[in-house]
XYZ file of C-alpha atoms in Angstrom:
371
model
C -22.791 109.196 23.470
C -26.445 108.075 24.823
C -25.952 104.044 25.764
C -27.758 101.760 23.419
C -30.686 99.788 24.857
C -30.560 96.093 24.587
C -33.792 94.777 22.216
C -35.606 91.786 23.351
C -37.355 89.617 21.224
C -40.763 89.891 22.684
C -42.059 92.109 25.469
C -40.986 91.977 29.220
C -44.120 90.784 30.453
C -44.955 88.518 27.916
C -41.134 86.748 28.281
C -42.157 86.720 32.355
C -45.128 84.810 31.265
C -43.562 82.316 28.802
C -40.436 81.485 31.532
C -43.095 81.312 34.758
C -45.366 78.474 32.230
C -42.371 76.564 31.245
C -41.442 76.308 34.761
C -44.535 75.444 35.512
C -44.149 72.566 33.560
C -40.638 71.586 34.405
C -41.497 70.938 38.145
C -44.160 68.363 37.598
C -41.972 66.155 34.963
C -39.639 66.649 38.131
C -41.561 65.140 40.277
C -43.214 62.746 38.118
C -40.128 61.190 37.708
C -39.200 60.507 40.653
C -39.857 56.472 42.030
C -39.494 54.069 44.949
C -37.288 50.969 44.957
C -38.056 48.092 46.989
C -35.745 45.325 47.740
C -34.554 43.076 50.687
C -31.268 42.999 52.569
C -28.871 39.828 53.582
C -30.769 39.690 56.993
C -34.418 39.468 55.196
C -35.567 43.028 56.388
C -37.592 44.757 53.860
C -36.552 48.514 52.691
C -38.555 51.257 50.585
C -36.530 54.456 49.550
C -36.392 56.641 46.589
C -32.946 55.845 45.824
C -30.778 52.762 45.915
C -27.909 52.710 48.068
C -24.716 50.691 46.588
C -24.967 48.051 48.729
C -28.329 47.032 47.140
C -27.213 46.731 43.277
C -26.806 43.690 43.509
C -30.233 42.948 44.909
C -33.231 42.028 43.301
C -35.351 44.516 43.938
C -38.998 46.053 42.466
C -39.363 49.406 41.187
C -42.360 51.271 42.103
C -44.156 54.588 41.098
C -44.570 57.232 43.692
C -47.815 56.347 44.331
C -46.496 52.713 45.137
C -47.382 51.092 41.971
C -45.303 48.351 40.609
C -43.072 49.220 37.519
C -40.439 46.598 36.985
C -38.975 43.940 39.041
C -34.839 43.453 38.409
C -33.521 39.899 39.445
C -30.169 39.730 41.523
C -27.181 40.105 40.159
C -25.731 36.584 38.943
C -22.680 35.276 40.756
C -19.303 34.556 38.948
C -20.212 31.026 39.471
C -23.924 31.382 37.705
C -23.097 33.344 34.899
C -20.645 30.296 33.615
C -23.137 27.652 34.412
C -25.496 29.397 32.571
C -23.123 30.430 29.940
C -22.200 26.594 29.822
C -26.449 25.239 29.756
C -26.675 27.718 26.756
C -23.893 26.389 25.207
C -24.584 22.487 25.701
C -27.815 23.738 24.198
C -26.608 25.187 20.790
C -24.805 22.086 20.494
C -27.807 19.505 21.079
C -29.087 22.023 18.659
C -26.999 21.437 16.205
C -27.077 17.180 16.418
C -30.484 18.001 16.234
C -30.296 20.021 13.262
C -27.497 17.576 11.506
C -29.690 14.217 12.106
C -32.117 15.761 10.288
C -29.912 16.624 7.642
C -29.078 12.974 7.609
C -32.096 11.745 7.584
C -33.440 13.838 4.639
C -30.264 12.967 2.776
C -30.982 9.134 3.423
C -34.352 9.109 2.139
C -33.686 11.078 -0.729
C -30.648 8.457 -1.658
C -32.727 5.157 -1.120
C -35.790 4.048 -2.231
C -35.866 0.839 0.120
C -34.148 -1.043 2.448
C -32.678 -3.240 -0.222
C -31.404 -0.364 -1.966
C -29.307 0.236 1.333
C -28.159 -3.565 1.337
C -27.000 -3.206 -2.016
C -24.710 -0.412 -1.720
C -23.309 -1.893 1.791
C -22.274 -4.795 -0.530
C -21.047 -3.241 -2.952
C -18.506 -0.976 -0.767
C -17.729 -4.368 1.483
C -16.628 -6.033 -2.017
C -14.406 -3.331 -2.967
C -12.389 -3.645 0.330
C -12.508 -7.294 -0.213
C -10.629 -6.797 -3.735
C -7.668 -5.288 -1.872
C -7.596 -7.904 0.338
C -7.732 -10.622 -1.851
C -5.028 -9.241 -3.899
C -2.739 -8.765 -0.340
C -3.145 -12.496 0.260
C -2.297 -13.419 -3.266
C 0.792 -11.629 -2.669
C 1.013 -13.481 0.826
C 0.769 -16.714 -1.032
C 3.451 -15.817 -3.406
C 5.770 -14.755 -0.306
C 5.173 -17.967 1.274
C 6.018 -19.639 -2.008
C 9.514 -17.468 -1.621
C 9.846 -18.379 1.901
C 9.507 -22.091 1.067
C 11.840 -21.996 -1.841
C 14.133 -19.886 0.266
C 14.182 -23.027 3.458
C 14.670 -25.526 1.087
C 18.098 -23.724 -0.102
C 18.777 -23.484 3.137
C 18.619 -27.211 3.929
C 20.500 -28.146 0.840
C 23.207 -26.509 2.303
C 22.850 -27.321 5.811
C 22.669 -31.515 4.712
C 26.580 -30.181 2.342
C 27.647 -29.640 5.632
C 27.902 -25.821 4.143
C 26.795 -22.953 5.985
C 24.296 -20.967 5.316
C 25.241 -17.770 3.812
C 23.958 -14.120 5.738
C 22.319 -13.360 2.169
C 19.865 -16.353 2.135
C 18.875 -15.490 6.270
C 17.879 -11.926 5.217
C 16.133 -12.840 2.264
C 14.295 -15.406 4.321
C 13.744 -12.559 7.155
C 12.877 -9.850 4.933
C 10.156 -12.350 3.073
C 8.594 -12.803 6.742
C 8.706 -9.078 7.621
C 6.849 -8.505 4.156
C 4.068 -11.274 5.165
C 3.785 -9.651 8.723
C 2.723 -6.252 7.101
C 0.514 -7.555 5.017
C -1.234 -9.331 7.285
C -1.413 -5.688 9.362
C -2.911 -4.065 5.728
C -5.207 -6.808 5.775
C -6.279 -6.459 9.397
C -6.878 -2.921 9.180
C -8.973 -3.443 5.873
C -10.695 -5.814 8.036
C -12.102 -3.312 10.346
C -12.989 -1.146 7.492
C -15.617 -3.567 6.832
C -16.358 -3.954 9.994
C -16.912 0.004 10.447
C -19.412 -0.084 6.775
C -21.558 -3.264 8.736
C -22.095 -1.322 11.434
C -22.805 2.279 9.727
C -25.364 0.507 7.350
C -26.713 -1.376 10.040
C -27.875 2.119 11.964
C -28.624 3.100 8.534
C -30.990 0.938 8.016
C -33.137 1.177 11.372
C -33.518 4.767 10.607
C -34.295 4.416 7.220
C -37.452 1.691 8.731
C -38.043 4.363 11.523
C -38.671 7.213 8.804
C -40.524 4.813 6.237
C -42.762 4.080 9.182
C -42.469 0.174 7.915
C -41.064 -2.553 8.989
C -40.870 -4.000 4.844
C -39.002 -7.088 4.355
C -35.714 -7.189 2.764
C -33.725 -9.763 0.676
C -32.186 -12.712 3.147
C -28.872 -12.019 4.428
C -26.658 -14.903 4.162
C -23.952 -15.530 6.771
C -21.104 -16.214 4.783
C -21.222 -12.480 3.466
C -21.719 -11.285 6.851
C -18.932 -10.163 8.778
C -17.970 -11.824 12.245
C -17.421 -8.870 14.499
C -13.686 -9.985 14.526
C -14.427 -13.123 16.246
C -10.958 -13.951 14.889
C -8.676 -11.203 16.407
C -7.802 -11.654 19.860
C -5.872 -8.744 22.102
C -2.993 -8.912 24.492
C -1.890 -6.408 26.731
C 1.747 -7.302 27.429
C 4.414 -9.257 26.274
C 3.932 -12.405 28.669
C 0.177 -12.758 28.139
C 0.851 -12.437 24.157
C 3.625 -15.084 24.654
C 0.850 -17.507 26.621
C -2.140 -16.982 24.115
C 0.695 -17.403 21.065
C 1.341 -21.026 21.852
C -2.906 -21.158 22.366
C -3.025 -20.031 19.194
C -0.936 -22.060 17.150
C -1.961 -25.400 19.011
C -5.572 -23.956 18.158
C -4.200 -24.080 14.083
C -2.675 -27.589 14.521
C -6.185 -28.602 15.683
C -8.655 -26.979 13.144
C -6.249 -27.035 10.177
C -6.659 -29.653 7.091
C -3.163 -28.379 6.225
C 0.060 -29.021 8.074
C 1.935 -26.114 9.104
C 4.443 -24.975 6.766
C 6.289 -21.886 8.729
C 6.492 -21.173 12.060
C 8.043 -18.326 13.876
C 7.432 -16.010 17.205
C 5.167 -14.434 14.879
C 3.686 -15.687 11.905
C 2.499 -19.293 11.653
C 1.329 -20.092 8.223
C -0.211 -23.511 6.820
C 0.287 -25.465 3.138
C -2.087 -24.116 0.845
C -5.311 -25.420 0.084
C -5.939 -28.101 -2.175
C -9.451 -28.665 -2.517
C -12.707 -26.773 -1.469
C -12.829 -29.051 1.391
C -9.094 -27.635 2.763
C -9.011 -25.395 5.970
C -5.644 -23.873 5.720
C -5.196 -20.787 7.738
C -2.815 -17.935 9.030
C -1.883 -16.671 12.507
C -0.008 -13.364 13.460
C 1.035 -11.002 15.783
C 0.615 -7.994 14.935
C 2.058 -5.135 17.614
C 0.328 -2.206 17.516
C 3.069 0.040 16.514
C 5.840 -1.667 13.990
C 8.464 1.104 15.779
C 7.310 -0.380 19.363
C 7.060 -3.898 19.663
C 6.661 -3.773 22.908
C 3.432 -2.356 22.891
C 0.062 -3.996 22.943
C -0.378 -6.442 19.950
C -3.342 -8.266 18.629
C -3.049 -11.697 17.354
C -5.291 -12.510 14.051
C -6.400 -15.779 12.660
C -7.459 -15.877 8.911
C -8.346 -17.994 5.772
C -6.467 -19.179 2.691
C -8.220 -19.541 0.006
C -7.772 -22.505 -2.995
C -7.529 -19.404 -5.373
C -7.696 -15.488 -4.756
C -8.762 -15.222 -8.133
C -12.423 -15.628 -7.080
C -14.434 -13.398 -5.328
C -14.197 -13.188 -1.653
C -17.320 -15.130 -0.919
C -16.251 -18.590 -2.291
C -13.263 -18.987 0.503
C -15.965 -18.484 3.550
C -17.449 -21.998 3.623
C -19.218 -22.650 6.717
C -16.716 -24.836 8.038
C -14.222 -22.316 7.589
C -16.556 -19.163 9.324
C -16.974 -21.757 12.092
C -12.997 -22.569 12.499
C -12.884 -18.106 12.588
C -15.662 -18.079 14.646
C -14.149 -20.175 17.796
C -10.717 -18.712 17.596
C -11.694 -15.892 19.993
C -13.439 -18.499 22.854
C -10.825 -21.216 22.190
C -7.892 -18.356 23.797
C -10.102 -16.196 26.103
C -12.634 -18.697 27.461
C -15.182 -16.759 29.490
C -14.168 -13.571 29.005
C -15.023 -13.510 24.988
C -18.311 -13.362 25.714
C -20.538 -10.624 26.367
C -17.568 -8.185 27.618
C -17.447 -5.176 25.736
C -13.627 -4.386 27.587
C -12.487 -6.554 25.002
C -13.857 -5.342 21.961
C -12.739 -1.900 23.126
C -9.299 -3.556 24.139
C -9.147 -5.031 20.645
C -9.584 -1.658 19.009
C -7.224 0.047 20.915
C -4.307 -2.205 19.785
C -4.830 -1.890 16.060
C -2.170 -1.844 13.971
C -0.620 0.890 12.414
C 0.316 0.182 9.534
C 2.710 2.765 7.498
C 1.957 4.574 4.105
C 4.300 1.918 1.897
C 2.450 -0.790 3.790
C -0.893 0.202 2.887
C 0.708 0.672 -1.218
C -0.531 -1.921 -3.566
C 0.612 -5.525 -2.750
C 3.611 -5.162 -5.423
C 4.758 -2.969 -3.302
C 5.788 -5.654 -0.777
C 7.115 -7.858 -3.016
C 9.737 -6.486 -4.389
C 11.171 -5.519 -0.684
C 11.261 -9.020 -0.771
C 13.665 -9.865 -3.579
């Protein structure tokens, strides 16, 4: 059998042609291809080649055509060190962002919610009264506790002038009545700041509400008896002994500024008789420890009003002679240092009560722990 020829596609010499052109081709791409790198080593001596040794990856470095023309520069590599600083600047940056992008939130939402600065003062007042409410219904109970109390003392003398003792019953009842007072008096504190906290955010509030208005348009006249004091009447301690020196300050400070005489004393609530005129300046000091569970922990001690009837709105017990009697409780203990030292505000704040979750129930609440 004759072998069988192999068939190409097209003819020897024109295949020779085709493979001799594409190679042709081929070699120049080659070549064209090929580049310079230029970089510096550690001891500042400049190299050229056409191809980068290991030890100069991590170089910056310039790329360069064969016929020495600049194609690229590549920066060093970044150290362990850089690459989380800048990995830190970028995110410090998204955050600052982000305030950025929030305030202007804010600030859209403000103007779209007021129409002017009154507008702002009004709804301040309105959220300060409805914390007010609560605490004039806390210190109504207050007053009927002290009522208890009273009634509970006078028993107790009856007996003690029988030459009878006084039976465990009528010392726990009086105890428990106090214990009620003391929280309270931490509900009330805490409500307190709440105000405090609504001053303040309305009071930023309000500049930036004037700064995007681009006017400086008047608003109604505040008046100082429905301005809160900054808690010129709560003073910290830090410790047991200096709360034991600034508790006798504090109760000679109520002998002095009180119409009233003082009705109950103890380590920790001092309480005055009642008003019984608009002219009365009866008041209440406490101390309050920070945490009911730990009483040795930092405590604050808080000076407030009574008022002739809690009946009325908030307003009519905050004469000026009683804002003025709040105002100097703060000065009267610390001297110097209540003025113009922000340690103590910050002090102050730190040692607020905590007050638990059947504490902060309605005043009811309280009262029948008492019976």
């Amino acid at each position: 059998m004759a072998p069988r020829r192999l068939r190409l596609p097209l003819p020897l010499p024109l295949l020779l042609g085709l493979l001799l052109a594409l190679g042709g081709l081929v070699l120049p791409l080659s070549a064209a291809a090929q580049q310079l790198y230029r970089w510096v080593d550690d001891d500042g001596k400049v190299h050229f080649s056409d191809r980068l040794p290991p030890a100069a990856t991590d170089k910056a470095r310039v790329e360069l055509s064969k016929e020495g023309v600049p194609l690229r520069t590549v920066d060093r590599a970044k150290t362990r060190d850089e690459w989380l600083q800048e990995q830190e600047l970028e995110r410090l940056r998204k955050e600052q962002q982000a305030l950025i992008d929030q305030q202007r939130n804010e600030d859209q939402v403000l103007l779209r919610s007021y129409r002017t600065a009154d507008d702002l003062i009004m709804m301040r007042d309105g959220k300060i009264a409805a914390v007010d409410v609560m605490i004039q219904q806390l210190k109504g109970n207050i007053r009927r506790l002290q009522n208890r109390i009273n009634r509970l003392q006078s028993d107790a003398a009856e007996l003690e002038r029988a030459g009878k003792p006084v039976y465990p019953q009528l010392e726990r009842n009086i105890a428990a009545t106090k214990e009620n007072i003391q929280s309270d008096l931490a509900v009330i504190l805490r409500h307190e700041r709440t105000k405090q906290g609504i001053y303040e955010q309305f009071a930023e509030d309000m500049e930036r509400f004037r700064r995007l208005k681009n006017v400086r348009e008047l608003v109604q006249k505040e008046d100082k008896r429905n301005i809160l004091l900054g808690l010129d009447n709560l003073v910290p301690c830090a410790n047991d002994r200096e709360c034991d020196l600034l508790w006798g300050q504090a109760v000679g400070y109520v002998e002095a500024n009180a119409t009233q005489p003082i009705e109950s004393l103890s380590d920790t609530v001092v309480i005055t008789a009642a008003p019984q005129d608009e002219g009365d300046i009866s008041l209440i000091v406490s101390r309050i420890p920070n945490d009911p569970k730990h009483p040795e922990a930092n405590a604050v001690l808080f000076l407030d009003l009574q008022c002739l009837s809690y009946l009325q709105a908030a307003s009519a017990c905050r004469t000026d002679q009683r804002l003025e009697v709040l105002e100097g409780f703060r000065t009267a203990l610390l001297g110097d240092q209540a003025d113009g030292d922000p340690a103590n505000a910050d002090e102050a704040k730190a040692a607020e009560p905590v007050a638990s979750s059947d504490q902060a129930d309605e005043p009811a609440a309280t009262t029948q722990g008492a019976e």
